Short mmCIF file of C-alpha atoms in Angstrom, two decimals:
data_model
loop_
_atom_site.label_atom_id
_atom_site.label_comp_id
_atom_site.label_asym_id
_atom_site.label_seq_id
_atom_site.Cartn_x
_atom_site.Cartn_y
_atom_site.Cartn_z
CA MET A 9 77.29 104.82 92.88
CA THR A 10 78.07 106.47 89.64
CA GLY A 11 76.11 107.44 87.04
CA THR A 12 72.45 107.02 87.26
CA ALA A 13 72.20 107.26 90.82
CA ALA A 14 73.50 110.74 91.01
CA LYS A 15 71.41 111.85 88.41
CA ILE A 16 68.24 111.37 90.43
CA LYS A 17 69.46 112.49 93.72
CA HIS A 18 68.78 116.26 92.97
CA THR A 19 64.61 114.73 92.71
CA GLY A 20 64.53 114.45 96.48
CA SER A 21 61.78 116.15 98.23
CA SER A 22 61.92 117.17 102.06
CA ASN A 23 59.09 115.18 103.01
CA GLU A 24 61.05 111.67 102.85
CA ALA A 25 59.36 108.53 103.04
CA GLY A 26 60.17 107.90 106.65
CA SER A 27 59.18 111.54 107.95
CA PRO A 28 56.10 112.00 110.01
CA CYS A 29 52.61 112.66 108.83
CA TYR A 30 50.86 115.17 109.59
CA ARG A 31 48.28 113.64 111.90
CA CYS A 32 50.26 112.72 114.92
CA GLN A 33 50.75 108.87 115.46
CA GLU A 34 49.73 108.37 118.69
CA GLN A 35 46.42 109.64 118.27
CA LYS A 36 43.96 107.09 119.15
CA SER A 37 40.75 106.82 116.84
CA ALA A 38 37.34 106.63 118.42
CA ALA A 39 37.61 103.44 118.45
CA GLY A 40 40.85 103.41 120.77
CA ARG A 41 42.52 101.86 118.12
CA ALA A 42 45.87 103.71 116.95
CA PRO A 43 45.68 104.90 113.41
CA VAL A 44 48.24 103.34 110.84
CA ARG A 45 50.27 104.14 108.52
CA ILE A 46 50.37 102.61 104.99
CA ARG A 47 52.32 101.67 101.92
CA ILE A 48 51.14 100.47 98.97
CA ALA A 49 52.59 99.97 95.66
CA VAL A 50 50.97 99.11 92.23
CA PHE A 51 52.08 97.72 89.33
CA PHE A 52 50.38 97.77 86.38
CA ASP A 53 51.88 95.25 83.67
CA GLY A 54 52.22 96.16 79.99
CA THR A 55 50.22 95.13 76.98
CA LEU A 56 49.89 91.26 76.56
CA ASN A 57 51.84 90.46 79.79
CA ASN A 58 50.65 88.79 82.40
CA ARG A 59 52.21 86.98 84.95
CA THR A 60 50.44 83.85 85.60
CA ASN A 61 49.73 83.59 81.62
CA THR A 62 53.28 82.99 81.38
CA GLY A 63 53.27 80.35 83.88
CA LEU A 64 50.93 78.66 82.02
CA GLY A 65 52.94 78.99 78.75
CA GLU A 66 55.63 77.20 80.75
CA LYS A 67 53.41 74.35 81.13
CA GLY A 68 52.40 74.43 77.36
CA ILE A 69 49.10 76.10 77.53
CA ASN A 70 48.44 79.02 75.10
CA ARG A 71 45.90 81.31 74.64
CA GLY A 72 47.88 84.06 73.10
CA VAL A 73 51.02 86.34 73.22
CA SER A 74 50.88 86.72 76.55
CA TYR A 75 51.39 83.10 77.50
CA GLU A 76 54.29 83.38 75.24
CA ASN A 77 55.71 86.38 76.97
CA ALA A 78 58.25 85.78 79.31
CA LEU A 79 58.33 88.27 82.86
CA THR A 80 58.55 91.82 82.49
CA ASN A 81 60.69 94.30 85.11
CA VAL A 82 57.36 95.18 86.57
CA ALA A 83 55.81 91.69 87.02
CA ILE A 84 59.20 90.73 88.87
CA LEU A 85 59.59 93.69 90.85
CA GLU A 86 56.13 93.10 92.82
CA LEU A 87 57.48 89.57 93.61
CA TYR A 88 60.59 90.85 95.64
CA TYR A 89 58.23 93.91 96.99
CA GLN A 90 59.21 93.65 100.74
CA GLN A 91 58.15 96.06 103.73
CA ASN A 92 58.94 99.03 104.89
CA PRO A 93 59.77 99.14 108.72
CA GLU A 94 58.54 103.08 108.80
CA TYR A 95 55.15 102.18 108.15
CA ASP A 96 52.57 99.97 109.91
CA HIS A 97 51.96 97.53 107.11
CA SER A 98 53.32 97.93 103.52
CA LEU A 99 51.35 96.24 100.41
CA SER A 100 51.88 95.37 97.13
CA ILE A 101 49.44 94.71 94.08
CA TYR A 102 50.68 93.39 90.79
CA ILE A 103 47.49 94.55 88.04
CA GLU A 104 47.89 92.17 84.90
CA GLY A 105 48.64 93.78 81.40
CA ILE A 106 46.10 95.47 79.12
CA GLY A 107 44.20 92.81 77.06
CA THR A 108 44.82 90.31 79.25
CA GLU A 109 43.03 88.25 82.11
CA ASP A 110 44.43 85.08 83.80
CA ASP A 111 43.80 82.11 81.90
CA GLU A 112 41.90 83.67 79.39
CA ALA A 113 42.49 84.23 75.88
CA ASP A 114 44.13 87.82 74.92
CA SER A 115 41.72 90.17 73.33
CA SER A 116 43.70 91.64 70.13
CA ILE A 117 41.67 94.75 69.85
CA THR A 118 42.17 96.11 73.18
CA ALA A 119 45.63 95.07 72.48
CA GLY A 120 45.37 97.18 69.33
CA THR A 121 43.24 100.48 71.12
CA GLY A 122 43.86 100.04 74.70
CA TRP A 123 39.55 100.21 74.85
CA GLY A 124 37.08 97.42 76.58
CA SER A 125 37.34 95.14 79.39
CA THR A 126 40.37 94.60 79.83
CA GLY A 127 41.86 97.94 78.45
CA ILE A 128 43.56 101.15 80.41
CA LEU A 129 40.40 102.27 82.54
CA ASP A 130 39.37 99.04 83.34
CA LYS A 131 42.90 98.25 84.62
CA VAL A 132 42.89 101.59 86.41
CA GLU A 133 39.61 100.26 88.07
CA THR A 134 41.14 97.17 88.81
CA GLY A 135 44.22 98.53 90.93
CA MET A 136 41.35 101.00 92.92
CA THR A 137 39.29 98.08 93.80
CA LYS A 138 42.38 95.86 95.24
CA VAL A 139 43.88 98.70 97.42
CA ILE A 140 40.67 99.26 98.97
CA GLY A 141 40.63 95.26 99.35
CA GLU A 142 43.83 94.29 100.68
CA ILE A 143 43.56 97.73 103.13
CA SER A 144 40.04 96.44 104.10
CA LYS A 145 42.16 92.90 105.00
CA HIS A 146 44.93 94.75 106.68
CA LEU A 147 42.23 96.72 109.10
CA LYS A 148 39.44 96.72 111.50
CA ARG A 149 36.41 98.30 111.23
CA ASP A 150 36.66 102.39 111.29
CA GLN A 151 40.09 101.75 111.96
CA GLU A 152 41.66 105.35 110.93
CA ILE A 153 44.46 105.63 108.19
CA GLU A 154 47.04 108.51 109.67
CA CYS A 155 48.56 108.35 106.28
CA LEU A 156 49.02 106.21 102.90
CA HIS A 157 51.28 106.55 100.78
CA LEU A 158 51.59 105.55 97.23
CA ASP A 159 54.61 104.30 95.05
CA CYS A 160 52.94 103.72 91.41
CA PHE A 161 54.92 101.28 88.97
CA GLY A 162 54.27 100.27 84.92
CA PHE A 163 55.44 99.40 81.75
CA SER A 164 54.14 100.09 78.22
CA ARG A 165 50.52 100.72 78.29
CA GLY A 166 51.26 99.66 82.18
CA ALA A 167 52.69 103.15 82.23
CA ALA A 168 49.67 104.92 80.98
CA ALA A 169 47.58 103.19 83.19
CA ALA A 170 49.98 104.07 86.63
CA ARG A 171 49.72 107.51 85.82
CA ASN A 172 45.80 107.35 85.19
CA PHE A 173 46.04 105.38 88.65
CA ILE A 174 47.29 108.64 90.35
CA TYR A 175 44.52 110.90 88.95
CA SER A 176 41.75 108.63 89.47
CA VAL A 177 43.66 108.31 93.10
CA LEU A 178 43.52 112.15 93.99
CA PHE A 179 40.42 113.37 91.68
CA GLY A 180 38.75 110.35 90.35
CA GLN A 181 34.85 111.15 89.02
CA GLN A 182 33.94 108.01 90.86
CA ASN A 183 35.02 109.34 93.84
CA THR A 184 38.70 109.31 94.94
CA LEU A 185 40.33 106.81 96.92
CA LYS A 186 40.25 108.94 100.32
CA LEU A 187 36.37 109.47 99.98
CA ARG A 188 36.41 105.57 98.44
CA LEU A 189 38.12 104.24 102.12
CA GLN A 190 35.88 106.70 104.11
CA SER A 191 33.03 105.33 102.51
CA SER A 192 34.16 101.75 103.94
CA THR A 193 34.58 103.13 107.31
CA HIS A 194 38.32 104.10 107.00
CA TYR A 195 39.06 107.87 107.83
CA VAL A 196 42.01 108.72 105.71
CA GLY A 197 44.16 111.60 107.41
CA GLU A 198 46.87 111.83 104.49
CA ILE A 199 47.49 110.45 100.81
CA LYS A 200 50.18 111.16 98.85
CA VAL A 201 51.97 109.57 95.72
CA LYS A 202 55.63 109.21 96.67
CA PHE A 203 57.07 107.53 93.75
CA VAL A 204 56.55 106.38 90.08
CA GLY A 205 58.78 104.36 88.29
CA LEU A 206 57.89 103.78 84.43
CA TYR A 207 59.02 101.41 81.94
CA ASP A 208 58.63 103.13 78.41
CA THR A 209 54.87 104.77 78.39
CA VAL A 210 53.66 104.03 75.09
CA ALA A 211 49.67 105.14 76.06
CA SER A 212 48.59 104.37 71.97
CA TYR A 213 44.68 104.81 73.08
CA GLY A 214 42.07 104.65 70.56
CA LEU A 215 42.52 105.40 67.11
CA ASN A 216 44.00 108.73 67.22
CA HIS A 217 47.57 109.07 69.97
CA ARG A 218 48.05 112.40 69.84
CA ASN A 219 45.42 113.94 72.44
CA ASP A 220 46.21 110.99 74.63
CA THR A 221 47.65 113.24 77.87
CA GLU A 222 44.60 115.09 77.82
CA GLU A 223 42.49 111.98 77.73
CA LEU A 224 44.10 109.51 80.23
CA HIS A 225 45.29 112.97 82.13
CA LEU A 226 48.82 111.33 81.94
CA ASP A 227 50.52 114.27 83.41
CA ALA A 228 48.85 113.37 86.93
CA ILE A 229 52.52 112.87 87.34
CA ARG A 230 53.13 116.02 88.17
CA TYR A 231 51.45 115.33 91.59
CA ALA A 232 54.37 113.05 93.01
CA GLU A 233 56.70 113.46 94.92
CA ASN A 234 59.56 111.93 92.28
CA VAL A 235 59.17 110.18 88.70
CA VAL A 236 61.70 107.64 86.99
CA GLN A 237 61.40 106.64 83.41
CA LEU A 238 63.80 104.21 81.56
CA ALA A 239 62.95 104.76 77.89
CA ALA A 240 63.71 102.97 75.03
CA ALA A 241 66.02 104.85 72.47
CA GLU A 242 66.21 102.49 69.82
CA GLU A 243 62.57 102.07 69.56
CA HIS A 244 60.71 103.72 66.42
CA ARG A 245 57.80 101.82 65.82
CA LYS A 246 54.77 104.22 64.56
CA HIS A 247 52.63 103.25 66.91
CA PHE A 248 54.74 103.43 70.00
CA PRO A 249 55.38 106.78 70.51
CA LEU A 250 56.97 107.91 73.75
CA THR A 251 54.96 109.75 76.17
CA ASN A 252 57.64 111.66 78.03
CA ILE A 253 57.60 112.61 82.02
CA ASN A 254 57.85 116.64 81.14
CA SER A 255 54.99 117.14 83.84
CA ALA A 256 56.76 116.14 86.65
CA PRO A 257 58.65 118.67 88.50
CA HIS A 258 61.08 116.40 90.47
CA GLY A 259 61.52 113.73 87.59
CA VAL A 260 64.08 112.12 85.38
CA GLN A 261 64.00 110.47 82.29
CA LEU A 262 66.73 108.03 81.30
CA PHE A 263 67.50 106.97 77.86
CA LEU A 264 68.41 103.39 77.86
CA PRO A 265 69.75 101.32 74.52
CA GLY A 266 67.22 98.99 73.17
CA ALA A 267 63.86 98.78 71.94
CA HIS A 268 60.42 98.91 73.73
CA SER A 269 60.40 95.34 75.63
CA ASP A 270 64.53 95.04 75.79
CA ILE A 271 63.86 98.02 78.68
CA GLY A 272 60.58 96.70 80.23
CA GLY A 273 60.91 93.05 79.63
CA GLY A 274 59.58 90.41 78.46
CA TYR A 275 61.14 88.72 75.64
CA PRO A 276 61.14 85.18 75.99
CA ASP A 277 65.37 84.22 76.27
CA ASN A 278 67.07 82.95 72.79
CA MET A 279 64.54 84.71 70.61
CA ASP A 280 64.51 84.23 66.91
CA GLU A 281 63.95 86.87 64.23
CA VAL A 282 62.91 85.74 60.90
CA ASP A 283 62.12 86.78 57.91
CA HIS A 284 61.80 90.18 58.87
CA GLN A 285 60.54 92.74 56.41
CA ILE A 286 62.68 95.50 58.00
CA MET A 287 62.23 98.17 54.95
CA PHE A 288 59.09 97.79 52.46
CA VAL A 289 59.23 100.69 49.58
CA CYS A 290 56.86 100.05 47.93
CA ARG A 291 54.54 97.44 45.52
CA ARG A 292 55.19 98.28 42.16
CA HIS A 293 57.07 96.60 39.84
CA GLY A 294 60.40 97.88 39.08
CA LEU A 295 62.27 100.64 41.15
CA LYS A 296 63.27 104.09 41.18
CA ALA A 297 66.88 105.27 41.46
CA ALA A 298 65.86 106.94 44.46
CA ASP A 299 63.69 103.83 45.96
CA LYS A 300 66.63 101.50 45.13
CA ALA A 301 69.08 103.88 47.33
CA ALA A 302 67.05 103.60 49.99
CA LEU A 303 66.96 99.71 50.29
CA ALA A 304 71.18 99.96 50.04
CA ARG A 305 70.89 103.03 52.50
CA GLU A 306 68.67 100.68 54.97
CA ARG A 307 71.26 97.87 54.25
CA GLU A 308 74.36 99.62 55.52
CA TRP A 309 73.01 101.11 57.80
CA LEU A 310 71.77 97.75 59.47
CA LEU A 311 75.34 96.35 58.90
CA ALA A 312 77.50 99.51 59.82
CA SER A 313 75.23 99.93 63.39
CA GLY A 314 75.80 95.50 64.25
CA TRP A 315 72.13 94.97 63.94
CA TYR A 316 72.41 92.30 61.42
CA TYR A 317 75.80 90.37 60.07
CA GLU A 318 76.27 90.49 56.07
CA ASP A 319 74.86 86.92 55.60
CA GLU A 320 71.67 87.93 57.67
CA ILE A 321 70.35 90.32 55.14
CA GLN A 322 68.39 89.59 52.41
CA LYS A 323 67.69 92.11 49.86
CA VAL A 324 64.34 91.29 47.38
CA ASP A 325 64.60 93.70 44.61
CA GLN A 326 61.43 92.17 42.83
CA TRP A 327 59.62 93.05 46.16
CA ASP A 328 60.66 96.45 47.10
CA GLU A 329 62.45 95.07 50.14
CA VAL A 330 65.19 94.38 52.39
CA LYS A 331 64.76 91.21 54.89
CA VAL A 332 66.81 89.69 57.61
CA THR A 333 67.09 86.86 59.82
CA ARG A 334 68.74 86.60 63.16
CA LYS A 335 68.78 83.70 65.72
CA GLY A 336 69.25 83.47 69.80
CA ILE A 337 68.49 86.52 70.47
CA SER A 338 69.58 86.86 74.42
CA ASN A 339 67.01 88.51 76.87
CA HIS A 340 69.52 88.95 79.09
CA PHE A 341 69.64 93.07 78.92
CA HIS A 342 66.55 93.51 80.37
CA ARG A 343 68.30 92.62 84.20
CA ILE A 344 70.15 96.16 83.87
CA PRO A 345 66.75 98.46 83.49
CA LEU A 346 65.75 95.70 86.32
CA LYS A 347 68.28 96.96 88.66
CA MET A 348 68.49 100.24 87.72
CA MET A 349 64.82 101.06 88.88
CA ALA A 350 65.04 98.96 91.86
CA GLU A 351 68.09 100.96 92.94
CA LEU A 352 66.27 104.13 92.04
CA ALA A 353 63.00 103.28 93.42
CA THR A 354 65.06 101.92 97.03
CA GLU A 355 66.74 105.45 97.34
CA ASN A 356 62.81 107.04 97.60
CA GLY A 357 61.69 104.48 100.14
CA VAL A 358 60.39 101.42 97.94
CA HIS A 359 61.76 98.08 99.48
CA PHE A 360 62.76 95.60 97.55
CA SER A 361 64.22 91.92 98.96
CA ALA A 362 67.90 90.54 98.65
CA GLY A 363 66.90 88.14 96.75
CA LEU A 364 66.01 90.50 93.73
CA MET A 365 69.77 91.01 92.85
CA SER A 366 71.29 87.48 93.06
CA ASP A 367 67.94 85.86 91.45
CA PHE A 368 68.93 88.58 88.56
CA SER A 369 72.56 89.36 88.73
CA ILE A 370 74.04 90.67 85.49
CA HIS A 371 75.58 88.49 83.62
CA HIS A 372 79.65 88.33 83.16
CA HIS A 373 79.13 89.13 79.40
CA LEU A 374 76.92 92.38 80.10
CA LYS A 375 79.20 94.15 83.25
CA GLU A 376 81.25 95.73 80.42
CA ILE A 377 77.58 97.40 78.90
CA GLU A 378 76.32 97.80 82.68
CA ALA A 379 79.42 99.93 83.41
CA PHE A 380 79.20 101.84 80.33
CA ILE A 381 75.80 102.76 80.49
CA ARG A 382 76.14 103.76 83.87
CA GLU A 383 79.07 106.39 83.10
CA SER A 384 77.26 107.29 80.00
CA PRO A 385 74.52 110.56 79.55
CA LEU A 386 71.47 108.92 79.37
CA ASP A 387 69.19 112.27 78.55
CA SER A 388 68.73 111.96 74.97
CA PRO A 389 68.64 108.69 72.41
CA GLU A 390 70.40 110.24 69.96
CA TYR A 391 73.60 109.48 71.80
CA TRP A 392 72.96 105.81 71.58
CA LEU A 393 71.67 106.14 67.64
CA ALA A 394 75.02 107.40 66.63
CA LEU A 395 77.31 104.60 68.82
CA ASN A 396 78.56 102.26 66.49
CA THR A 397 81.62 100.66 68.08
CA ASP A 398 82.37 97.22 67.80
CA MET A 399 81.39 96.92 71.96
CA ILE A 400 77.94 98.30 71.20
CA LYS A 401 77.72 96.50 67.46
CA LYS A 402 78.36 93.37 69.09
CA PHE A 403 75.71 94.36 71.94
CA ARG A 404 73.49 95.15 69.80
CA HIS A 405 73.39 92.03 67.63
CA ASP A 406 73.36 89.55 70.48
CA HIS A 407 71.25 91.10 73.02
CA LEU A 408 68.89 93.69 71.54
CA HIS A 409 65.58 93.45 69.49
CA PHE A 410 64.40 94.94 66.33
CA SER A 411 61.09 95.98 66.74
CA ALA A 412 60.03 97.65 63.86
CA CYS A 413 59.31 95.80 60.62
CA PHE A 414 56.71 95.77 57.72
CA GLY A 415 53.78 92.74 56.73
CA SER A 416 53.25 92.03 60.56
CA THR A 417 50.06 92.12 62.61
CA LEU A 418 48.39 95.04 60.67
CA GLY A 419 50.74 96.90 60.54
CA CYS A 420 51.01 97.77 64.26
CA ASN A 421 54.78 97.34 63.86
CA GLN A 422 55.77 99.37 61.40
CA PRO A 423 58.87 101.83 61.90
CA GLN A 424 58.44 105.47 61.82
CA PHE A 425 60.04 107.48 59.34
CA THR A 426 60.41 111.23 59.69
CA ASP A 427 57.94 113.41 57.22
CA ASP A 428 56.68 109.89 57.18
CA ASP A 429 58.97 109.35 54.50
CA ILE A 430 60.38 106.04 53.80
CA VAL A 431 62.30 106.68 50.91
CA HIS A 432 64.22 110.00 52.51
CA GLY A 433 63.35 109.72 55.75
CA HIS A 434 65.25 108.28 58.40
CA ARG A 435 63.97 106.51 61.53
CA LYS A 436 62.75 108.32 64.15
CA ARG A 437 60.97 107.64 67.05
CA GLU A 438 57.57 110.03 68.00
CA ILE A 439 57.99 112.26 71.56
CA ILE A 440 54.95 113.31 73.05
CA TYR A 441 54.40 115.89 76.15
CA GLY A 442 52.85 114.14 79.02
#
């Protein structure tokens, strides 16, 4: 495979997934049972994403956004997780997204802050508890664990949870995973984090997002053997800063076209954007020349980039705004980052059933885009932002979502402009070290 796969081959560790652990595999425990080798993958879903609630939503039940969303790539990957024959047990655990519980109303406060009983830290603790529970379910009392190898996947705040989970496993204040397992009668010889697969990490924890890496230990990915992050090149909401993976010694970050949930999944198919307030300069009566120029600039950029057609853009001067309407946006593009993550994870010892590729095959009208992506430089968002070919313009219009807008959900989706200057700045996402 050219392109993407080639870009990550250098990240391989000398300790491969199937290599022996430090403790002898033939060693018998005190109870006479051979120690076991375990590999567990933990999948943390994104904010207001919940696989159970998506299913209930398809039956007409609606208690919030998580009931309206489609399945994310993290939720799909867990469904197709498969046994690795190099291990005695291969287990997977799905953790529902921040702000959600199965068959319960969503929490708007937690969705906005990441705090609370369905927040990031509580989902991490749920993950720890479920890992211990799954191991205890498959092992007999006092049976030793020769090695426990972990893979962590996450999307959005779920990606932040996956990164914090690594810290909690290795250094947790409420005891490490090894100590907690040993207290439940299972001696553990070795714990390693083998692979971390992240979709567009957005921690946005609390009210001050500048210290998220320190507060949530998002740089714990430094302890993983290999890290991959697929990031959204065309996301630019103010409250959706990307946390990069620069702390990972063996990692690769790939920028793909589209917004946050174009990469991580979750958009319903054939979605409409109706009267989206793309540009809002001011509330005072009458526009200055610079304000008018900003409105005109935004309108021309939307056209030149292919986001909207002429008849889909409405400029309303008396309210100093540009509104847009676009209908029937396909959600099929998410299958490309789904496939890419599955391939990269497989190279690092995570197995998925063949049904994943057949059930979520790339539609024929996206084959050209997939090939183009795989041969493109993916190390920077600027590459995609500058592309305005006819192929890319049609692709943007038909398949990608414009996530940033004013006048919705208490401003959480408002765009980020350089220097916080709507009139003279340009749209640009903030990227935080992590």
